C-alpha cells in the first residue's frame, strides 16, 4: 500500500498549466519538424505503437500512484529538456530529430497516464473538472500563442517562423517549470493517525 496521495487542488493547477503549454506549443512543431523526412514520421509512428503495446502489457504492475508520480515527472522533465535543446542549439536536422524522439518517448506513456489518472481519481466530479480545465488551458494557450506571434510581428518586425518559435520557447520554459512545480506538489505523503 502506498503512502502517497494526490492533492486535488494542486493537481488541477498542474493540469491547467500542462494544457496551457500544449495550447501555446501546438503550432510550433510544424516548424520544428520541418527538416525531418516524411518517412521519419512513419518510423516514429511504428515505434510509438509498439512502445504503447509494451507499456500496456505492464499495466498490472505500473498502474499505481508511485509509478504514476515517477512517470509523470519523467515525462515533464523530458519536455523541459527538449525546450532547452532548442534554445541552446540552432535549428538542424539533428536537433529536430532529437526533439521528435523525446516527444515520441513521452507520447508512448500517454495512454498509461490517462488510464491511471482515471483510476486514481475514480470520481466523476473530479474527472469532469480535469477535462474542463484541460480544455480551458488549451484554449487560453492557443489564444496566447496567436497574440504573441501577432505582437512580435507587429512591434518587433519578426516575421519568420523559426525566430518566432525560438522566442515563444522562453515562455514555454517558464510554463513548463510551473507545470513541474505543481505536479511535484500534487503528491503528498499520507499522515498516519496517532493511535
mmCIF file of C-alpha atoms in Angstrom:
data_model
loop_
_atom_site.group_PDB
_atom_site.id
_atom_site.type_symbol
_atom_site.label_atom_id
_atom_site.label_comp_id
_atom_site.label_asym_id
_atom_site.label_seq_id
_atom_site.Cartn_x
_atom_site.Cartn_y
_atom_site.Cartn_z
ATOM 1 C CA UNK A 1 0.000 0.000 0.000
ATOM 2 C CA UNK A 2 1.370 3.402 -0.990
ATOM 3 C CA UNK A 3 1.872 6.215 1.489
ATOM 4 C CA UNK A 4 1.239 8.787 -1.271
ATOM 5 C CA UNK A 5 -1.970 10.642 -2.009
ATOM 6 C CA UNK A 6 -2.914 13.336 -4.519
ATOM 7 C CA UNK A 7 -3.796 16.918 -3.616
ATOM 8 C CA UNK A 8 -6.716 17.567 -5.997
ATOM 9 C CA UNK A 9 -6.358 21.354 -5.926
ATOM 10 C CA UNK A 10 -2.675 21.315 -6.890
ATOM 11 C CA UNK A 11 -3.232 18.586 -9.465
ATOM 12 C CA UNK A 12 -5.941 20.673 -11.157
ATOM 13 C CA UNK A 13 -3.480 23.585 -11.329
ATOM 14 C CA UNK A 14 -0.893 21.210 -12.803
ATOM 15 C CA UNK A 15 -3.433 20.095 -15.409
ATOM 16 C CA UNK A 16 -4.193 23.701 -16.330
ATOM 17 C CA UNK A 17 -0.547 24.622 -16.901
ATOM 18 C CA UNK A 18 0.115 21.323 -18.685
ATOM 19 C CA UNK A 19 -2.723 22.146 -21.101
ATOM 20 C CA UNK A 20 -1.673 25.803 -21.345
ATOM 21 C CA UNK A 21 1.723 24.533 -22.512
ATOM 22 C CA UNK A 22 0.037 22.353 -25.122
ATOM 23 C CA UNK A 23 -2.035 25.255 -26.413
ATOM 24 C CA UNK A 24 0.966 27.588 -26.704
ATOM 25 C CA UNK A 25 3.235 24.982 -28.308
ATOM 26 C CA UNK A 26 0.808 23.189 -30.623
ATOM 27 C CA UNK A 27 1.630 25.161 -33.787
ATOM 28 C CA UNK A 28 5.372 25.301 -33.251
ATOM 29 C CA UNK A 29 6.065 21.685 -34.167
ATOM 30 C CA UNK A 30 5.215 22.259 -37.835
ATOM 31 C CA UNK A 31 8.329 24.459 -37.995
ATOM 32 C CA UNK A 32 10.483 22.405 -35.603
ATOM 33 C CA UNK A 33 9.876 19.164 -37.508
ATOM 34 C CA UNK A 34 10.195 20.712 -40.980
ATOM 35 C CA UNK A 35 13.786 19.427 -41.573
ATOM 36 C CA UNK A 36 12.660 15.823 -40.993
ATOM 37 C CA UNK A 37 11.990 13.423 -43.839
ATOM 38 C CA UNK A 38 8.367 12.282 -44.122
ATOM 39 C CA UNK A 39 9.497 8.656 -43.594
ATOM 40 C CA UNK A 40 10.711 9.622 -40.115
ATOM 41 C CA UNK A 41 7.095 10.092 -39.030
ATOM 42 C CA UNK A 42 6.163 6.619 -40.259
ATOM 43 C CA UNK A 43 9.060 5.086 -38.312
ATOM 44 C CA UNK A 44 8.157 7.220 -35.293
ATOM 45 C CA UNK A 45 4.537 6.095 -35.510
ATOM 46 C CA UNK A 46 5.592 2.445 -35.590
ATOM 47 C CA UNK A 47 7.868 2.983 -32.564
ATOM 48 C CA UNK A 48 5.055 4.743 -30.706
ATOM 49 C CA UNK A 49 2.530 1.957 -31.343
ATOM 50 C CA UNK A 50 4.992 -0.788 -30.319
ATOM 51 C CA UNK A 51 6.058 1.131 -27.188
ATOM 52 C CA UNK A 52 2.424 1.651 -26.152
ATOM 53 C CA UNK A 53 1.705 -2.075 -26.575
ATOM 54 C CA UNK A 54 4.709 -2.978 -24.400
ATOM 55 C CA UNK A 55 3.729 -0.454 -21.718
ATOM 56 C CA UNK A 56 0.117 -1.715 -21.753
ATOM 57 C CA UNK A 57 1.399 -5.252 -21.065
ATOM 58 C CA UNK A 58 2.770 -3.979 -17.736
ATOM 59 C CA UNK A 59 -0.337 -2.092 -16.577
ATOM 60 C CA UNK A 60 -0.875 -4.676 -13.832
ATOM 61 C CA UNK A 61 2.444 -3.593 -12.299
ATOM 62 C CA UNK A 62 2.616 0.123 -13.063
ATOM 63 C CA UNK A 63 -0.948 1.383 -12.619
ATOM 64 C CA UNK A 64 -0.449 2.785 -9.135
ATOM 65 C CA UNK A 65 0.284 6.173 -7.609
ATOM 66 C CA UNK A 66 4.029 5.570 -7.132
ATOM 67 C CA UNK A 67 4.706 4.778 -10.787
ATOM 68 C CA UNK A 68 2.257 7.465 -11.857
ATOM 69 C CA UNK A 69 4.291 10.088 -10.000
ATOM 70 C CA UNK A 70 7.630 8.858 -11.386
ATOM 71 C CA UNK A 71 6.446 8.501 -14.982
ATOM 72 C CA UNK A 72 4.523 11.819 -14.970
ATOM 73 C CA UNK A 73 7.529 13.743 -13.652
ATOM 74 C CA UNK A 74 9.918 11.976 -16.049
ATOM 75 C CA UNK A 75 7.690 12.907 -19.000
ATOM 76 C CA UNK A 76 7.533 16.557 -17.888
ATOM 77 C CA UNK A 77 11.316 16.762 -17.392
ATOM 78 C CA UNK A 78 11.824 15.238 -20.867
ATOM 79 C CA UNK A 79 9.673 18.004 -22.329
ATOM 80 C CA UNK A 80 11.707 20.630 -20.447
ATOM 81 C CA UNK A 81 14.879 19.061 -21.870
ATOM 82 C CA UNK A 82 13.514 19.323 -25.419
ATOM 83 C CA UNK A 83 12.784 23.038 -24.873
ATOM 84 C CA UNK A 84 16.301 23.712 -23.626
ATOM 85 C CA UNK A 85 17.810 21.798 -26.558
ATOM 86 C CA UNK A 86 16.006 24.082 -28.993
ATOM 87 C CA UNK A 87 17.067 27.237 -27.128
ATOM 88 C CA UNK A 88 20.731 26.199 -26.786
ATOM 89 C CA UNK A 89 21.353 24.712 -30.242
ATOM 90 C CA UNK A 90 20.470 26.039 -33.692
ATOM 91 C CA UNK A 91 17.856 24.557 -35.957
ATOM 92 C CA UNK A 92 19.161 21.478 -37.749
ATOM 93 C CA UNK A 93 18.097 18.004 -38.787
ATOM 94 C CA UNK A 94 19.782 16.514 -35.684
ATOM 95 C CA UNK A 95 18.028 18.891 -33.287
ATOM 96 C CA UNK A 96 14.632 18.309 -34.915
ATOM 97 C CA UNK A 97 15.186 14.556 -34.737
ATOM 98 C CA UNK A 98 16.264 14.715 -31.072
ATOM 99 C CA UNK A 99 13.158 16.722 -30.128
ATOM 100 C CA UNK A 100 10.933 14.365 -32.136
ATOM 101 C CA UNK A 101 12.416 11.298 -30.386
ATOM 102 C CA UNK A 102 11.974 12.868 -26.929
ATOM 103 C CA UNK A 103 8.337 13.641 -27.673
ATOM 104 C CA UNK A 104 7.683 10.146 -29.039
ATOM 105 C CA UNK A 105 9.055 8.711 -25.785
ATOM 106 C CA UNK A 106 6.733 10.907 -23.714
ATOM 107 C CA UNK A 107 3.754 10.149 -26.002
ATOM 108 C CA UNK A 108 4.335 6.412 -25.542
ATOM 109 C CA UNK A 109 3.144 6.836 -21.934
ATOM 110 C CA UNK A 110 0.082 8.864 -22.954
ATOM 111 C CA UNK A 111 -2.497 6.066 -22.680
ATOM 112 C CA UNK A 112 -0.944 4.855 -19.423
ATOM 113 C CA UNK A 113 -1.161 8.314 -17.859
ATOM 114 C CA UNK A 114 -4.811 8.786 -18.890
ATOM 115 C CA UNK A 115 -5.826 5.304 -17.652
ATOM 116 C CA UNK A 116 -4.001 5.698 -14.340
ATOM 117 C CA UNK A 117 -5.318 9.212 -13.757
ATOM 118 C CA UNK A 118 -8.898 7.968 -14.237
ATOM 119 C CA UNK A 119 -8.364 5.018 -11.883
ATOM 120 C CA UNK A 120 -6.632 7.078 -9.180
ATOM 121 C CA UNK A 121 -9.297 9.764 -9.056
ATOM 122 C CA UNK A 122 -12.282 7.460 -9.629
ATOM 123 C CA UNK A 123 -14.667 10.372 -9.044
ATOM 124 C CA UNK A 124 -16.943 11.692 -11.789
ATOM 125 C CA UNK A 125 -16.855 15.278 -10.487
ATOM 126 C CA UNK A 126 -13.051 15.454 -10.339
ATOM 127 C CA UNK A 127 -12.665 13.761 -13.746
ATOM 128 C CA UNK A 128 -15.150 16.270 -15.183
ATOM 129 C CA UNK A 129 -13.162 19.157 -13.656
ATOM 130 C CA UNK A 130 -9.926 17.721 -15.066
ATOM 131 C CA UNK A 131 -11.351 17.575 -18.585
ATOM 132 C CA UNK A 132 -12.887 21.049 -18.376
ATOM 133 C CA UNK A 133 -9.697 22.663 -17.058
ATOM 134 C CA UNK A 134 -7.685 20.804 -19.686
ATOM 135 C CA UNK A 135 -9.751 22.349 -22.492
ATOM 136 C CA UNK A 136 -9.671 25.778 -20.828
ATOM 137 C CA UNK A 137 -5.874 25.671 -20.591
ATOM 138 C CA UNK A 138 -5.527 24.577 -24.212
ATOM 139 C CA UNK A 139 -7.873 27.324 -25.466
ATOM 140 C CA UNK A 140 -6.101 30.037 -23.456
ATOM 141 C CA UNK A 141 -2.728 28.734 -24.657
ATOM 142 C CA UNK A 142 -3.762 28.821 -28.323
ATOM 143 C CA UNK A 143 -5.190 32.319 -27.890
ATOM 144 C CA UNK A 144 -1.986 33.450 -26.184
ATOM 145 C CA UNK A 145 0.242 31.986 -28.927
ATOM 146 C CA UNK A 146 -1.811 33.755 -31.623
ATOM 147 C CA UNK A 147 -1.492 37.114 -29.822
ATOM 148 C CA UNK A 148 2.206 36.506 -29.106
ATOM 149 C CA UNK A 149 3.035 35.824 -32.775
ATOM 150 C CA UNK A 150 0.931 38.778 -33.966
ATOM 151 C CA UNK A 151 2.601 41.086 -31.401
ATOM 152 C CA UNK A 152 6.188 40.227 -32.305
ATOM 153 C CA UNK A 153 5.304 40.573 -35.986
ATOM 154 C CA UNK A 154 3.755 43.990 -35.454
ATOM 155 C CA UNK A 155 6.058 45.550 -32.835
ATOM 156 C CA UNK A 156 9.387 43.805 -33.471
ATOM 157 C CA UNK A 157 9.037 43.020 -37.208
ATOM 158 C CA UNK A 158 9.869 39.348 -36.573
ATOM 159 C CA UNK A 159 8.118 37.538 -39.405
ATOM 160 C CA UNK A 160 9.996 34.285 -39.956
ATOM 161 C CA UNK A 161 8.615 31.195 -38.252
ATOM 162 C CA UNK A 162 11.911 29.904 -36.831
ATOM 163 C CA UNK A 163 12.646 33.141 -34.944
ATOM 164 C CA UNK A 164 9.075 33.374 -33.666
ATOM 165 C CA UNK A 165 9.239 29.761 -32.432
ATOM 166 C CA UNK A 166 12.604 30.446 -30.790
ATOM 167 C CA UNK A 167 11.193 33.338 -28.752
ATOM 168 C CA UNK A 168 7.992 31.553 -27.749
ATOM 169 C CA UNK A 169 10.204 28.826 -26.261
ATOM 170 C CA UNK A 170 11.283 31.215 -23.485
ATOM 171 C CA UNK A 171 7.617 31.455 -22.479
ATOM 172 C CA UNK A 172 7.263 27.678 -22.776
ATOM 173 C CA UNK A 173 10.216 27.082 -20.436
ATOM 174 C CA UNK A 174 8.561 29.251 -17.763
ATOM 175 C CA UNK A 175 5.205 27.487 -18.207
ATOM 176 C CA UNK A 176 6.894 24.081 -18.106
ATOM 177 C CA UNK A 177 8.766 24.871 -14.879
ATOM 178 C CA UNK A 178 5.475 25.971 -13.260
ATOM 179 C CA UNK A 179 3.881 22.753 -14.581
ATOM 180 C CA UNK A 180 6.595 20.622 -12.987
ATOM 181 C CA UNK A 181 6.326 22.509 -9.673
ATOM 182 C CA UNK A 182 2.565 21.954 -9.435
ATOM 183 C CA UNK A 183 2.929 18.298 -10.437
ATOM 184 C CA UNK A 184 5.604 17.759 -7.765
ATOM 185 C CA UNK A 185 3.429 19.408 -5.108
ATOM 186 C CA UNK A 186 0.385 17.347 -6.156
ATOM 187 C CA UNK A 187 1.788 14.245 -4.471
ATOM 188 C CA UNK A 188 1.840 14.290 -0.697
ATOM 189 C CA UNK A 189 2.742 11.722 1.932
ATOM 190 C CA UNK A 190 -0.238 10.491 3.930
ATOM 191 C CA UNK A 191 -0.090 11.316 7.601
ATOM 192 C CA UNK A 192 -0.747 8.323 9.809
ATOM 193 C CA UNK A 193 -3.241 8.930 12.548
ATOM 194 C CA UNK A 194 -1.893 8.561 16.061
ATOM 195 C CA UNK A 195 -3.239 5.510 17.826
#
